[in-house]
Coordinates of C-alpha atoms and ligand atoms in Angstrom, one line a residue:
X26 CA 178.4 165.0 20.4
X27 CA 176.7 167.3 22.7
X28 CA 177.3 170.9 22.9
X29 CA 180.3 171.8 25.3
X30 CA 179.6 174.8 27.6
X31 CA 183.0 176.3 28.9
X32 CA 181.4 180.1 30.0
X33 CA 181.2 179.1 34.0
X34 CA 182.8 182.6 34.1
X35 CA 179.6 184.1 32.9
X36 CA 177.2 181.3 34.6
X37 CA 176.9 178.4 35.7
X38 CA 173.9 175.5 34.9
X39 CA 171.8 175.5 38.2
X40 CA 172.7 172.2 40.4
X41 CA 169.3 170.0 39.8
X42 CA 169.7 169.6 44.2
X43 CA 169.4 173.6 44.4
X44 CA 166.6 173.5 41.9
X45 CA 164.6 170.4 44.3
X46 CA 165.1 173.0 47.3
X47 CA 163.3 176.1 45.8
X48 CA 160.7 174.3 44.0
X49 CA 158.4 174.4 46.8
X50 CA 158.8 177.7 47.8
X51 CA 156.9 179.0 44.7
X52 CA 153.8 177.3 44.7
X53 CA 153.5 175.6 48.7
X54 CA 155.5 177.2 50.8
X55 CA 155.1 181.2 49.4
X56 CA 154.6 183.0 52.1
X57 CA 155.9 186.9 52.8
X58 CA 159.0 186.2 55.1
X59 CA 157.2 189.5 57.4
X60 CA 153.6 187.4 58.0
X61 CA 153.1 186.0 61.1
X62 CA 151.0 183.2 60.2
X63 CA 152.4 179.8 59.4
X64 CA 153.0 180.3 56.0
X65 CA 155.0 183.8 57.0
X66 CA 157.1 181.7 59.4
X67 CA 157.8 178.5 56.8
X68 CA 159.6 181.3 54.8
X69 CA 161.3 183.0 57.1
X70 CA 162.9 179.7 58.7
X71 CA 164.3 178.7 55.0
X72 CA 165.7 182.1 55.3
X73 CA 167.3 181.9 58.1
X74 CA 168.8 178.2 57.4
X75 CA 170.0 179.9 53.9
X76 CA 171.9 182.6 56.0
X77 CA 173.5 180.2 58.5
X78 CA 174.6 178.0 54.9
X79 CA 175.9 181.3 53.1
X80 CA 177.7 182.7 57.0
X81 CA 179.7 179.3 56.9
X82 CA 180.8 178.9 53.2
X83 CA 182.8 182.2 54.0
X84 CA 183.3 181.3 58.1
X85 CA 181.6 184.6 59.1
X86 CA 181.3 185.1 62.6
X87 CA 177.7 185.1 62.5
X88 CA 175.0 184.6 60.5
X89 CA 173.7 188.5 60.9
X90 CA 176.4 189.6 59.0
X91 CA 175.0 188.4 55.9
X92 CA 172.5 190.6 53.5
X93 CA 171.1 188.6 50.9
X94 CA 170.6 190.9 47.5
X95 CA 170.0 190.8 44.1
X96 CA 173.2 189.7 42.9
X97 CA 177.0 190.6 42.9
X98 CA 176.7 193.9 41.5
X99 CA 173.8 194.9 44.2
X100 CA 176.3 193.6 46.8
X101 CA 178.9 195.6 44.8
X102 CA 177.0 199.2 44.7
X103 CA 175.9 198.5 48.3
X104 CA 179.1 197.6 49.8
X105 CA 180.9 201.2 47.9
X106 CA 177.7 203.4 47.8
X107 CA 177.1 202.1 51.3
X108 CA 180.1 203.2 53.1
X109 CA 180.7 206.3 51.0
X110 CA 177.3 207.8 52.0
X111 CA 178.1 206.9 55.7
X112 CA 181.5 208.0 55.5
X113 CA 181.9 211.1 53.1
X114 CA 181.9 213.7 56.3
X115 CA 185.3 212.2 57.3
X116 CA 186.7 211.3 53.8
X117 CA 186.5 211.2 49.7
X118 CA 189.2 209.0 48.8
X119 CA 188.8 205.5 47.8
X120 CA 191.2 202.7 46.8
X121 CA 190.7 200.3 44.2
X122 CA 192.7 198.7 41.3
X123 CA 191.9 198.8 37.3
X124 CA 190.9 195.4 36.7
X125 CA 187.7 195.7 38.8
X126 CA 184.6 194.2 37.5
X127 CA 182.1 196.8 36.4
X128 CA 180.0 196.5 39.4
X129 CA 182.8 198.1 40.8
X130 CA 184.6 200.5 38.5
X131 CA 181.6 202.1 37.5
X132 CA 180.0 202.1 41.1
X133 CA 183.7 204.3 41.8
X134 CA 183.6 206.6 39.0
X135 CA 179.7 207.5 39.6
X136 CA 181.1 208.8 42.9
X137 CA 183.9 210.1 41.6
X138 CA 181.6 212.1 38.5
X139 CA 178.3 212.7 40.6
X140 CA 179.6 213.0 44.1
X141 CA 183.3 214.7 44.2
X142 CA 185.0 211.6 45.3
X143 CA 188.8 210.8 44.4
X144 CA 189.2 207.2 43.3
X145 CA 192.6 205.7 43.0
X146 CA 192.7 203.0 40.3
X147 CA 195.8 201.0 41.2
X148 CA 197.8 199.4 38.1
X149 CA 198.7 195.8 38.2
X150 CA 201.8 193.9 36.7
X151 CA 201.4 191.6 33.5
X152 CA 199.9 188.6 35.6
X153 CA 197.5 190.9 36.9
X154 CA 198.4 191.0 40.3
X155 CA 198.0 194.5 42.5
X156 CA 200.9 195.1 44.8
X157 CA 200.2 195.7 48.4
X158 CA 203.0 198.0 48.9
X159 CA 201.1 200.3 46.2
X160 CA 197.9 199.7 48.4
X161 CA 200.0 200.9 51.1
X162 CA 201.3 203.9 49.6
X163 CA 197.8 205.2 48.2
X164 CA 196.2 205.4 51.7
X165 CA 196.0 208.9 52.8
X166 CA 193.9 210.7 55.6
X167 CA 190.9 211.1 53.4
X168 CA 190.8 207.3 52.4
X169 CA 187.8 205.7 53.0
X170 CA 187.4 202.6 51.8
X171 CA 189.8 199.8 49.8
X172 CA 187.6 198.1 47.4
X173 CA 190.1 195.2 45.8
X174 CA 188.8 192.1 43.9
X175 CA 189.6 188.6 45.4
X176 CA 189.6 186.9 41.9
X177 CA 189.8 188.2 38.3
X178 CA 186.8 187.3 36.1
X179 CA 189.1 187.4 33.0
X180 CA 192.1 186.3 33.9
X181 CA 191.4 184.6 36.8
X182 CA 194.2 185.8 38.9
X183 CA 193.9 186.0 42.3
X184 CA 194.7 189.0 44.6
X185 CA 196.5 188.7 47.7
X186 CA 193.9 189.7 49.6
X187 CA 195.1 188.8 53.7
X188 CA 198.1 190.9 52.9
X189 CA 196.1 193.7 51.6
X190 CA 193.7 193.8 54.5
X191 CA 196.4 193.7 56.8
X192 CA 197.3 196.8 55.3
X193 CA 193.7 197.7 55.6
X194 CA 193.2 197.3 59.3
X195 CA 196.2 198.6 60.5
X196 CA 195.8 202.3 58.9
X197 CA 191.8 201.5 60.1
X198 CA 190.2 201.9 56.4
X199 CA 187.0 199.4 55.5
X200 CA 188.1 196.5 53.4
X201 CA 185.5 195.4 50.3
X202 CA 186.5 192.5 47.8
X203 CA 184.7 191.5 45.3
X204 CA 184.7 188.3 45.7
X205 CA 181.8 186.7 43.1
X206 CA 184.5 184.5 41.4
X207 CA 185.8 183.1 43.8
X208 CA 183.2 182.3 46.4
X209 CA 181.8 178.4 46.0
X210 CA 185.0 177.6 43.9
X211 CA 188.0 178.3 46.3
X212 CA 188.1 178.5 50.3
X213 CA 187.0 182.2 50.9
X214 CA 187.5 182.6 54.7
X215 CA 186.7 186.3 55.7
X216 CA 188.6 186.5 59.0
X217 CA 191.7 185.1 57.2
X218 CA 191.5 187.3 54.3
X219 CA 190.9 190.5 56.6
X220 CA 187.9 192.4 54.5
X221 CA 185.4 194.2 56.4
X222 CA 182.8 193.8 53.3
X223 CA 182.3 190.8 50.7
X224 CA 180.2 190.5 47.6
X225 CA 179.1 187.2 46.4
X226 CA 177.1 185.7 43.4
X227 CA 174.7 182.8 43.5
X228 CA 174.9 181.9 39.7
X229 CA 178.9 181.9 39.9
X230 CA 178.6 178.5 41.6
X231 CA 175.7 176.4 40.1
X232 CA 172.7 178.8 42.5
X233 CA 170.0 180.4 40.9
X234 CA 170.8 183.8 38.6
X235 CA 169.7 186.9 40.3
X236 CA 170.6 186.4 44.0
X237 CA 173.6 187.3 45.9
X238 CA 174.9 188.3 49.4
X239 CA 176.5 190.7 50.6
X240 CA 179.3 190.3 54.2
X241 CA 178.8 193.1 56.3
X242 CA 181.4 192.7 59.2
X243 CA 179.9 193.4 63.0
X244 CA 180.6 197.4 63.5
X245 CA 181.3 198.4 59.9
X246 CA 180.0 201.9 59.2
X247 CA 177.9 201.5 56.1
X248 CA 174.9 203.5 55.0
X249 CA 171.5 201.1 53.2
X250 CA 170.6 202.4 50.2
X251 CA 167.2 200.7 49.2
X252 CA 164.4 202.3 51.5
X253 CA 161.4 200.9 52.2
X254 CA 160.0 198.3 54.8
X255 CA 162.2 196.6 57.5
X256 CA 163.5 193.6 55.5
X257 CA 166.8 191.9 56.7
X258 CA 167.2 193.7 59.7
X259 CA 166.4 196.9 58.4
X260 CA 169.3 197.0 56.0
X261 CA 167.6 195.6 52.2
X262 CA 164.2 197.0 51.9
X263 CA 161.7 195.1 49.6
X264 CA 160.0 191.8 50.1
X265 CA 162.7 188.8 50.1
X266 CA 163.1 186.5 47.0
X267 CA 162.7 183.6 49.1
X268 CA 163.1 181.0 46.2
X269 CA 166.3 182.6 44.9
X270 CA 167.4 183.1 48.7
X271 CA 166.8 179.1 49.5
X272 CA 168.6 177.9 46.4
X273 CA 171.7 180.8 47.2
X274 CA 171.4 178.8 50.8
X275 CA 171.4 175.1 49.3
X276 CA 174.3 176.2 46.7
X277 CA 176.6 177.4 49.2
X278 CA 175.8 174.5 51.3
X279 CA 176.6 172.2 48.1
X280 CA 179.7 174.2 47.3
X281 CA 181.4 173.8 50.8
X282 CA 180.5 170.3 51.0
X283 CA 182.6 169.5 47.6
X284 CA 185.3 172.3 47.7
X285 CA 188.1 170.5 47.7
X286 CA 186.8 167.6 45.9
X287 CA 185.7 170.6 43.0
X288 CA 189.2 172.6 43.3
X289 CA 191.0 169.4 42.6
X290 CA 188.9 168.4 39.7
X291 CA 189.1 171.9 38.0
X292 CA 192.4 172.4 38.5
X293 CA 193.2 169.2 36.6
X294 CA 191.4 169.8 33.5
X295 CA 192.3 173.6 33.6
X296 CA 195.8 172.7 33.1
X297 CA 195.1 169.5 31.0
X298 CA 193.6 172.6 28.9
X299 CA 196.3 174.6 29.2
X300 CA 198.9 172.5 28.7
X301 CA 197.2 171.1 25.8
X302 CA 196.8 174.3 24.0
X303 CA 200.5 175.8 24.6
X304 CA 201.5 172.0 22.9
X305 CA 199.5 172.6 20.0
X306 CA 199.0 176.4 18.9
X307 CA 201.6 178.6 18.1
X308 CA 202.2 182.7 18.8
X309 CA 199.7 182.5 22.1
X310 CA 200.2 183.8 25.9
X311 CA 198.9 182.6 28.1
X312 CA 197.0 185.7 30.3
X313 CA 196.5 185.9 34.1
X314 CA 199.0 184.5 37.0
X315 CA 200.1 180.4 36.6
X316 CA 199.2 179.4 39.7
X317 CA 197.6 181.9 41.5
X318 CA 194.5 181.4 39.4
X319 CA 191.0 180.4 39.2
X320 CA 191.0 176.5 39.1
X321 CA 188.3 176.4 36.0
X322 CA 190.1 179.4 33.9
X323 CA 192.0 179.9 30.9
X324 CA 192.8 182.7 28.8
X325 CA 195.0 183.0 26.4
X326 CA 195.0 185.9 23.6
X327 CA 196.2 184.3 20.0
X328 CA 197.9 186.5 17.5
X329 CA 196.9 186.9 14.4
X330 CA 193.0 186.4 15.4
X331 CA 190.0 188.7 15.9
X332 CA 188.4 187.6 19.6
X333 CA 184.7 187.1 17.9
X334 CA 185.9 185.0 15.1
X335 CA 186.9 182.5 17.2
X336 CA 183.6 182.4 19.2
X337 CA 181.4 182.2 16.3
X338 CA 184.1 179.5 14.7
X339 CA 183.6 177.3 18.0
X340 CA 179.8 178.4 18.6
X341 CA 179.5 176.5 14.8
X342 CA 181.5 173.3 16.5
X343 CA 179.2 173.2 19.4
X344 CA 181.8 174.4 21.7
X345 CA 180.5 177.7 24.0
X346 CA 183.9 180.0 25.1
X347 CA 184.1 183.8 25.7
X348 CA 186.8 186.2 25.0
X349 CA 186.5 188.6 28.0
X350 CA 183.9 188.7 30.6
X351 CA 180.0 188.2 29.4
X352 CA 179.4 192.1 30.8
X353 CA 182.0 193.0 28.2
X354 CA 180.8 190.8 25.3
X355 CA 179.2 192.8 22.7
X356 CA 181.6 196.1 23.1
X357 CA 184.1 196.5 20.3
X358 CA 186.6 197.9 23.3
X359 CA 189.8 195.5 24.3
X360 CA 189.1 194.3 27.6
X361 CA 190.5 197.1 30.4
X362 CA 191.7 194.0 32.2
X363 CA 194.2 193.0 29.6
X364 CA 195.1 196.1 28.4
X365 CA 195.6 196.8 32.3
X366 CA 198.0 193.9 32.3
X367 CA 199.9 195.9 29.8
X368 CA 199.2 194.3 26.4
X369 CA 198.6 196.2 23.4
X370 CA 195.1 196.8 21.7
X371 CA 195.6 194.5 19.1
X372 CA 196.7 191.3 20.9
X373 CA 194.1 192.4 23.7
X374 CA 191.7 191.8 20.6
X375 CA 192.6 188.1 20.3
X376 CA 191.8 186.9 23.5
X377 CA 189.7 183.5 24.2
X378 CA 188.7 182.6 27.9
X379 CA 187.9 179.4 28.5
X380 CA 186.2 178.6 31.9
X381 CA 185.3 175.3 33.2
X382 CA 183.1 174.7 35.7
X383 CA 181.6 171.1 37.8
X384 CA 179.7 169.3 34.7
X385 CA 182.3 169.5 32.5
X386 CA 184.9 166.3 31.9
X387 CA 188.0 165.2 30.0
X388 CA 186.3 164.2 27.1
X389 CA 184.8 167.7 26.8
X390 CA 188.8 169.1 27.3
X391 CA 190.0 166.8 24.7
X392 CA 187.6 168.0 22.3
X393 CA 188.6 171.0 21.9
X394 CA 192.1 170.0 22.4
X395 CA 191.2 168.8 19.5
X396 CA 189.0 171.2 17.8
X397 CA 190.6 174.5 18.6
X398 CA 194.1 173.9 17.2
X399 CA 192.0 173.4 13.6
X400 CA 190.4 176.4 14.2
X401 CA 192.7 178.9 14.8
X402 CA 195.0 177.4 12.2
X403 CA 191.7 178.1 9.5
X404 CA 191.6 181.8 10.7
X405 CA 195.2 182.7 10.4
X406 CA 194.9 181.2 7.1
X407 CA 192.5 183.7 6.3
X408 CA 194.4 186.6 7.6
X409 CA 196.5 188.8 5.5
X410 CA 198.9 189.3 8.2
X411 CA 199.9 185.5 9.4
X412 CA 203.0 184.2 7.6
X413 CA 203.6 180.6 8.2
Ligands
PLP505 N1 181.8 190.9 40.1 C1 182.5 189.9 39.3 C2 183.9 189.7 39.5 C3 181.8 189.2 38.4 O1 182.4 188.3 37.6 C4 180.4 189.5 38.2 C5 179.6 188.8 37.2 O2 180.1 188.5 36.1 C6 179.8 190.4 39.0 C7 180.5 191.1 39.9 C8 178.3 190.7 38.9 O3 177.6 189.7 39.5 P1 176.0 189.6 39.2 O4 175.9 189.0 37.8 O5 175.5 188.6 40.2 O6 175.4 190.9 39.3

């Protein structure tokens, strides 16, 4: 049996199409977007074709209002740092809710530490959902910016973003999501969903690891914050990672092309999963919203279970899982999400997320239907606590 990857949370395996696309663009087609000669212009036209791919996965307006970067949390810092510096002479407040991805929450309390800001971190209820009324109710004349997540990389919830920008635009206060989750897996339409700003990740939806984009609406107020040369219209200094930039361009193009067909799919085995799991393993919850959730996650925390136990348990069965976000990984902390959603530290411990991405089937599901009930069931054996 071959090894089962369910971390598409963390990454995703590059599509072997996106791979084709930047191949050449190493060795035959690698010259500096900026030259003028042939080879300049080859590179430059891949970049512009990547833009116009990455402007319609997310219906932007046009294809300008895309920055390419080095990932989500470039697009992240940028997007905050960006309109903070442009903004601070008419504001220091900033909006944003305490299940943020680092990218974000550290981005706020670096402004907040180094540069006398005033961050609100809003709280959200046990599925992990912020209300808008409390978005509402936090804007104030000094509020700058609303930085709110479109999907949870934990839990997978998702945040009702249209609602929130509503809120946004009418009290005339930028809009950011993050929205590196959620991009390539769900429809992300930027003029439904109301946000001034967007952050997106190639390697979230089978691109190439180190590229990302960031949405900058027509008119928004936002400061660069890499100088140098004149690189994407003066906004991203440094020489462009054409490669990375081609394959962000053929992912997105891959991603909208199979959306639906991918949504279905995921959703399918993610409750198959889920489903499968609450039939066969006692004392678990299941975290994040039902419904409104990421097709390809699961999380569940399991009492009575230390959360990297169970991933060295399944690592030894061939079976790759997570039990927060891959940032997180590593840090004896509980996740902030989770404890955010108001558990306590020690089920916040037990947590296992389980996150499926395009290359994974119902054979794959079934094993660890199959597998996971086993191992839990050694674990709790071995804890002093668990009382059959
Ligand atoms: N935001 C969210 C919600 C994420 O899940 C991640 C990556 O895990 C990031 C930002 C950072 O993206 P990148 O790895 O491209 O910097």
């Amino acid at each position: 049996m071959n090894n089962i990857y369910m971390d598409n949370g963390a990454t995703t395996p590059v599509d072997r199409e996106v791979i084709k696309a930047m191949e050449p663009y190493f060795d035959q087609l690698y010259g500096n977007p900026s030259s003028f000669h042939s080879f300049g212009r080859e590179a430059r036209n891949a970049i512009t074709e990547a833009r116009d791919e990455v402007a319609q996965l997310i219906c932007a307006d046009e294809a300008k209002e895309i920055v390419f970067t080095s990932g989500g949390t470039e697009a992240d810092n940028y997007a905050i740092k960006g309109v903070a510096s442009a903004l601070e002479g008419q504001g220091k407040h900033i909006i944003t809710s305490a299940i943020e991805h680092h990218a974000v929450l550290h981005t706020c309390e670096y402004l907040e530490k180094e540069r006398g800001f005033e961050v609100t971190y809003l709280p959200v209820d046990e599925d992990g959902l912020v209300d808008p009324q409390d978005v509402k109710d936090a804007i104030c004349e000094e509020t700058i910016l609303i930085t709110i997540m479109l999907a949870n990389n934990e839990v997978g919830t998702i945040q009702p973003i249209a609602e929130i920008g509503e809120i946004a635009k009418d009290a005339e206060v930028i809009f950011h999501t993050d929205a590196v989750q959620a991009v390539g897996t769900i429809p992300v339409d930027v003029n439904q969903l109301n946000v001034d700003l967007l952050a997106l990740s190639a390697h979230k939806f089978n691109g190439p690891k180190g590229v990302g984009a960031l949405y900058i609406r027509k008119g928004t107020k936002i400061k660069k914050f890499l100088h140098g040369g004149a690189q994407e219209r003066n906004r991203r200094a440094t020489t462009e990672n054409v490669a990375g930039i081609v394959g962000l361009g053929k992912a997105a193009e891959l991603a909208r092309k199979s959306l639906n067909k991918k949504r279905e799919q995921l959703t399918i085995l993610r409750d198959k999963l889920i489903n499968g799991i609450e039939e066969k393993i006692d004392h678990i919850k299941l975290n994040g919203h039902r419904t409104k959730r990421l097709p390809g996650n699961v999380n569940f925390s399991l009492r009575y279970i230390e959360g990297e136990s169970i991933l060295m348990k399944l690592d030894l069965e061939g079976i790759a899982a997570s039990s927060g976000s891959a940032c997180t990984s590593g840090s004896l902390d509980p996740s902030h999400v989770l404890l955010a959603m108001g558990l306590t530290h020690e089920i916040a411990h037990g947590s296992l997320r389980l996150t499926l991405g395009k290359y994974n089937t119902e054979e794959e599901v079934d094993r660890v239907l199959e597998v996971l009930p086993r191992v839990v069931e050694d674990l709790r054996a071995m804890s002093p606590i668990y009382n059959r």
